[in-house]
CSV table of C-alpha atoms in Angstrom, one decimal:
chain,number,residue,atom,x,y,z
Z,159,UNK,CA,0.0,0.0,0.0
Z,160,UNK,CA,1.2,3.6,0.0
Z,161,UNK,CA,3.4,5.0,2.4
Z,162,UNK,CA,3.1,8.2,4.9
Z,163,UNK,CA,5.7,9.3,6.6
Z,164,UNK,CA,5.6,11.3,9.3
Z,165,UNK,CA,8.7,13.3,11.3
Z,166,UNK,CA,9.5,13.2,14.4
Z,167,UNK,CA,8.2,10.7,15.4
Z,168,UNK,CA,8.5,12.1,19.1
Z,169,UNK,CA,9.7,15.1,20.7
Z,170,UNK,CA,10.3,16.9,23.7
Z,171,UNK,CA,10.1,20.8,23.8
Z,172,UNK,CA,9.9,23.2,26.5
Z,173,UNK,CA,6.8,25.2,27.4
Z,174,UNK,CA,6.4,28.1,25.2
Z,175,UNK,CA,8.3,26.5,22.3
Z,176,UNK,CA,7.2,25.6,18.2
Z,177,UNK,CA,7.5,22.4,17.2
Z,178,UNK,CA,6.7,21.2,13.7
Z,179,UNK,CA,5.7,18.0,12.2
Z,180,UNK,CA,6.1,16.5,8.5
Z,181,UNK,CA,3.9,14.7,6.8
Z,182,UNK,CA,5.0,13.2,3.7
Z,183,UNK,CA,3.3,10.9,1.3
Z,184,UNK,CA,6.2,8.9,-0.3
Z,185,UNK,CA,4.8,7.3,-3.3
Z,186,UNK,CA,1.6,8.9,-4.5
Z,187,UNK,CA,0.4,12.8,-4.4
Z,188,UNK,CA,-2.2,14.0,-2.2
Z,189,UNK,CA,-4.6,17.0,-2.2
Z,190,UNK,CA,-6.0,16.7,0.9
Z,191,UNK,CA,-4.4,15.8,4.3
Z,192,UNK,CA,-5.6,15.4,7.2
Z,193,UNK,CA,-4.2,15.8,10.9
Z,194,UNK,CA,-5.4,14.4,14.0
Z,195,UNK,CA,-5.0,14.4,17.9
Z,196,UNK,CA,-5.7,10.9,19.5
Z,197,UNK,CA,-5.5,10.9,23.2
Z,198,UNK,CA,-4.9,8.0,25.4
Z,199,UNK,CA,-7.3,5.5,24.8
Z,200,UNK,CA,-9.3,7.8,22.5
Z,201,UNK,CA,-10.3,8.1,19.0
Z,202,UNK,CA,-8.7,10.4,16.3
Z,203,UNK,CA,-10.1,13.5,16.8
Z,204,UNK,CA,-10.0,15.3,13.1
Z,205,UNK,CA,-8.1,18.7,14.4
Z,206,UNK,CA,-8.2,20.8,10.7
Z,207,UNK,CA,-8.0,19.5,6.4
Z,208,UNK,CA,-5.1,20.5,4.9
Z,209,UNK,CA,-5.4,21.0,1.2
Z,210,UNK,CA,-2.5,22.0,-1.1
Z,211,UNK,CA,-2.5,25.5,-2.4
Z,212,UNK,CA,-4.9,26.8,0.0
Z,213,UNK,CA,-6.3,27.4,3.4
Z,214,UNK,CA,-6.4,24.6,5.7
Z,215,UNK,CA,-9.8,24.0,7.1
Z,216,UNK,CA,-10.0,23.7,10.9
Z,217,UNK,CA,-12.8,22.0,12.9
Z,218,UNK,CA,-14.9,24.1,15.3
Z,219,UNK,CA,-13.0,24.2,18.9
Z,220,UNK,CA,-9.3,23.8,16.8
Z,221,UNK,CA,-7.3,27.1,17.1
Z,222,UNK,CA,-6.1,28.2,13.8
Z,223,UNK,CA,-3.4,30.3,15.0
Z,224,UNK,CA,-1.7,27.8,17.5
Z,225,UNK,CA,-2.3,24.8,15.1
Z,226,UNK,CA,-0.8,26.3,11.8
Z,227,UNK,CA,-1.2,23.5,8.8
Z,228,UNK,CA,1.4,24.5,5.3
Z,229,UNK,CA,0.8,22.2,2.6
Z,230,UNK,CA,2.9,23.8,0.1
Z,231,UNK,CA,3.1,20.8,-2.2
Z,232,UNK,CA,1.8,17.7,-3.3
Z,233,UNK,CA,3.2,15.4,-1.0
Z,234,UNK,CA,3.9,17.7,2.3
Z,235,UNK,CA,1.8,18.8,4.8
Z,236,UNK,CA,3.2,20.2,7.9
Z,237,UNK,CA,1.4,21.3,10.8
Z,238,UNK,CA,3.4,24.1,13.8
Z,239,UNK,CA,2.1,24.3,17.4
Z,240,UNK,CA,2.9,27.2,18.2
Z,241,UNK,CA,4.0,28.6,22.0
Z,242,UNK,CA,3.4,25.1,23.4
Z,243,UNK,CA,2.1,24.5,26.6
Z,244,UNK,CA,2.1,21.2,28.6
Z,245,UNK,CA,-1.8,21.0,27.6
Z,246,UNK,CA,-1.0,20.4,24.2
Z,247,UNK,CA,0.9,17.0,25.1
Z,248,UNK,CA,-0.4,14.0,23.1
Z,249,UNK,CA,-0.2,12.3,19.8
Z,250,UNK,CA,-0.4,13.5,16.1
Z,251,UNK,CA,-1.3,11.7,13.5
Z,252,UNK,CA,-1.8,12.7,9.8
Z,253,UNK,CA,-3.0,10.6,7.0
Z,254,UNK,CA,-2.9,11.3,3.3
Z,255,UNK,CA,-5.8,10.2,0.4
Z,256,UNK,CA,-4.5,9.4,-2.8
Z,257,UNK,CA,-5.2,12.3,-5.6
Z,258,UNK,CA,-6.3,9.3,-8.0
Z,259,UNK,CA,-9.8,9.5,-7.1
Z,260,UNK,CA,-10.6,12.6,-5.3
Z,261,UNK,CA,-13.6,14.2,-5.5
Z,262,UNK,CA,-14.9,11.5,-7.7
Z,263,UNK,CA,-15.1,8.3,-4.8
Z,264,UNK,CA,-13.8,7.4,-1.3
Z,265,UNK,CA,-10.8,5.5,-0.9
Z,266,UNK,CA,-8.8,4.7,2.1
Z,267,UNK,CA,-6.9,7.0,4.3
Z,268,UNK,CA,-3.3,6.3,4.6
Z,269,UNK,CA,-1.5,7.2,8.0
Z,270,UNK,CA,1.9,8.3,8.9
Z,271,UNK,CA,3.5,6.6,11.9
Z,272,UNK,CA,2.1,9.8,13.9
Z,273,UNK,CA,4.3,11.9,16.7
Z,274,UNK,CA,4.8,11.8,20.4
Z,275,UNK,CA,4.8,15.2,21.8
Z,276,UNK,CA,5.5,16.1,25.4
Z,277,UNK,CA,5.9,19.9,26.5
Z,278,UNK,CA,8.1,20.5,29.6
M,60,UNK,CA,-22.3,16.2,9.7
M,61,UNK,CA,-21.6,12.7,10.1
M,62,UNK,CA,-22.2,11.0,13.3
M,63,UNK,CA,-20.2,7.5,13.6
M,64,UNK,CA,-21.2,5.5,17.4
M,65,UNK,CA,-19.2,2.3,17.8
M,66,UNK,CA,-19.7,-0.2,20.4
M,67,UNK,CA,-18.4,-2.0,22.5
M,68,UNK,CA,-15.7,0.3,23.6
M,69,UNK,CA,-14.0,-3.0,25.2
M,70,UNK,CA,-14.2,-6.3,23.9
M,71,UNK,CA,-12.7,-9.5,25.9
M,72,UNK,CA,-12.8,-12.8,24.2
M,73,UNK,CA,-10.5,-16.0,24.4
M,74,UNK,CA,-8.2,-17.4,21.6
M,75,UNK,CA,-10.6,-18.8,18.9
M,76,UNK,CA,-13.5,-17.2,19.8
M,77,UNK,CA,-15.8,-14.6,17.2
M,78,UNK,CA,-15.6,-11.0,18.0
M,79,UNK,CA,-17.8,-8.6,16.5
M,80,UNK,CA,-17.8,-5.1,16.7
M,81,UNK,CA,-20.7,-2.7,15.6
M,82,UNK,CA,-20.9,0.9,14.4
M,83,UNK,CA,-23.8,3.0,12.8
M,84,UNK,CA,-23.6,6.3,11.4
M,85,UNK,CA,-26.2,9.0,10.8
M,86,UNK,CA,-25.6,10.5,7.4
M,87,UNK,CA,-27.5,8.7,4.6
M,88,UNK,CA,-25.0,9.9,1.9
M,89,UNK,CA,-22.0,8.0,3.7
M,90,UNK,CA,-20.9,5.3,1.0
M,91,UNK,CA,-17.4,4.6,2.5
M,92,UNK,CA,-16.9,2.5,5.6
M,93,UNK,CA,-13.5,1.4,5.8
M,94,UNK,CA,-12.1,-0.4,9.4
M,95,UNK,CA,-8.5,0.4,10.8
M,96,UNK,CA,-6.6,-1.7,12.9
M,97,UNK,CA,-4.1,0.5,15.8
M,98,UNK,CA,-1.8,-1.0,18.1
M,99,UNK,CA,-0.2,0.6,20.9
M,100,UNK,CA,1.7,3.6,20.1
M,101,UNK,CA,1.2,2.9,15.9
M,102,UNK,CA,-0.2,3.9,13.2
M,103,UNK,CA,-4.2,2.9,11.8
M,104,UNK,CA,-4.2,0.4,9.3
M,105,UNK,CA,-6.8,-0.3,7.2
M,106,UNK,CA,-7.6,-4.3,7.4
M,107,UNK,CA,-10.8,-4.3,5.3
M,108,UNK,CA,-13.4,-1.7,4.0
M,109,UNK,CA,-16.8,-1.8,2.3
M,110,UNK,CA,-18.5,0.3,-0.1
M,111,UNK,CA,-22.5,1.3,-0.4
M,112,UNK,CA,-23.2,-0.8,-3.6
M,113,UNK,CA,-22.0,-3.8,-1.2
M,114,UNK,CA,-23.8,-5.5,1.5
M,115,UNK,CA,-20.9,-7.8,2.8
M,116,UNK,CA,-17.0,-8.6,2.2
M,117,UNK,CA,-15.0,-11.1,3.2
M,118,UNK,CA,-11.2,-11.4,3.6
M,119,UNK,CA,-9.5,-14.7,5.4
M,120,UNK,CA,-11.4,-14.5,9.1
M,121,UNK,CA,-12.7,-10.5,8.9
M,122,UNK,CA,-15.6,-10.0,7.5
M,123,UNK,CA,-17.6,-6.2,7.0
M,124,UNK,CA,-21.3,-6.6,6.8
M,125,UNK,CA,-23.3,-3.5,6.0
M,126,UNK,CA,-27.1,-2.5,6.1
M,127,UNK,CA,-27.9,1.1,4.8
M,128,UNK,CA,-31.0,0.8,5.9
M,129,UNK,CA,-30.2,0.5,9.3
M,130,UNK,CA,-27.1,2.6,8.7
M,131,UNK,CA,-24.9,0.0,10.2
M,132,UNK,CA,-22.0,-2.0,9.5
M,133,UNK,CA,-20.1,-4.4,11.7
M,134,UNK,CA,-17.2,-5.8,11.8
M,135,UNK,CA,-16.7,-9.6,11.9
M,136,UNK,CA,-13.3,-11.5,13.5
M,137,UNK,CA,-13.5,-15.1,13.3
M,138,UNK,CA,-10.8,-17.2,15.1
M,139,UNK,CA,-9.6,-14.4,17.1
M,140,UNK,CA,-5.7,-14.9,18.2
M,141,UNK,CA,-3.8,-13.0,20.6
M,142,UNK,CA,-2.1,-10.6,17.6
M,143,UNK,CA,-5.8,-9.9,17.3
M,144,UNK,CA,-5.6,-7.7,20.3
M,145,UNK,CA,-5.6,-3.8,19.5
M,146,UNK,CA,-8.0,-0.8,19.0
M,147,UNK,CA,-10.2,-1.0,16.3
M,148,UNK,CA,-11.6,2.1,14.5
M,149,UNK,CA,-15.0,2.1,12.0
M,150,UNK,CA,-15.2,5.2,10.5
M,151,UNK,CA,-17.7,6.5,7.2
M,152,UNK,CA,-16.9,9.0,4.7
M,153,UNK,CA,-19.6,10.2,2.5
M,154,UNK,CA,-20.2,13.7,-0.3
M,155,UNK,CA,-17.3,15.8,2.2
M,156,UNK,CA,-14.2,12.8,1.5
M,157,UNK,CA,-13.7,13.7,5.2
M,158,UNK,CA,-14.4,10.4,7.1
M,159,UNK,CA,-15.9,10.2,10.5
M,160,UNK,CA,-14.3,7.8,13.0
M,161,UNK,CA,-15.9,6.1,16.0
M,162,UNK,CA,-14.6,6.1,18.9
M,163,UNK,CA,-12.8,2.4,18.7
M,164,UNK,CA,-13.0,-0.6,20.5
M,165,UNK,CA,-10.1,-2.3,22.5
M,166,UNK,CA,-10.4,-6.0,21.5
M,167,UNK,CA,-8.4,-8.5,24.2
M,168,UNK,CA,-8.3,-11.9,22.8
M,169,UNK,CA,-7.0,-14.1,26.0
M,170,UNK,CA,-4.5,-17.1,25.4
């Protein structure tokens, strides 16, 4: 299947920090991207759509300006928190859809390996 | 928007036993169900998916069953064995390409 790769896949920053994440998709191109926050034990909670060329789209309660999403090319989305605070420990997770397809049927989500991040 | 309810959120069988987990979903234009796979600390994977035109698919011992009446789908494990054990997530995407995940199940398959 394809791959998604996703950097780092965990990091440690200290309280008021950045820290940005790559999302690559290896061997196909991608439109649309999307990131998610899982918290233990918890689902994947769809934090904002990441489409290339544009705006990302950011679900109601999902703070554009602390979560900023780039996706300045086919097959790279990253997303920067910004000023980090220990609250916004937990794990991100992006997953990629194929271009081959979109807008014209569903297919299946690819994930990256998704990162650890803990704010000191 | 979509609104995907899974149960059960836990799920304990023993080696060999069925396991079967249920979702349903709310909007009628969903035609996408597709079921990941997580373990601990890892990525989703997808281990089988179904689409509207289909009412059931079959792959080795999991099997996807779908009803749009009902607007539900379930998952089917048969033979359950301890590599079995994970978080399972059902999730339905439908006219936005954005799918909807439920909230998963932990499956425990016992020695």
């Amino acid at each position: 299947g394809a791959v998604v790769s996703q950097h780092p896949s965990w990091v440690i920053c200290k309280s008021g920090t950045s820290v940005k994440i790559e999302c690559r998709s290896l061997d196909f191109q991608a439109t649309t991207m999307f990131w998610y926050r899982q918290f233990p034990k918890q689902s994947l909670m769809l934090m904002a759509t990441s489409n290339e060329g544009s705006k990302a789209t950011y679900e109601q309660g999902v703070e554009k300006d602390k979560f900023l999403i780039n996706h300045a090319s086919l097959t790279l989305s990253t997303l920067t928190v910004t000023s980090a605070h220990p609250e916004d420990s937990s794990f991100y997770i992006c997953s990629a859809r194929d271009r081959r397809g979109a807008g014209i049927r569903n297919t299946e989500a690819f994930f990256g390996q998704g990162t650890r991040l803990t704010v000191v | 928007g979509e609104n995907v309810e899974q149960h059960p959120s836990t799920l304990s069988v023993q080696e060999g036993d069925s396991a079967v987990i249920k979702c349903t979903y709310s909007d009628s234009a969903s035609n996408y169900f597709p079921w990941y796979k997580q373990e601990l600390g890892k990525r989703p994977q997808l281990i089988i998916d179904i689409r509207s035109n289909v009412g059931e698919k079959k792959d080795q011992r999991i099997a996807v069953t779908l009803n749009k009446t009902a607007k539900h789908f379930s998952l089917h494990i048969t033979e359950t064995q301890p590599e079995d054990s994970a978080v399972y997530f059902c999730a339905a995407t439908g006219g936005s390409y954005i799918p909807t995940f439920g909230r998963g199940t932990s499956l425990i398959v016992h020695p």
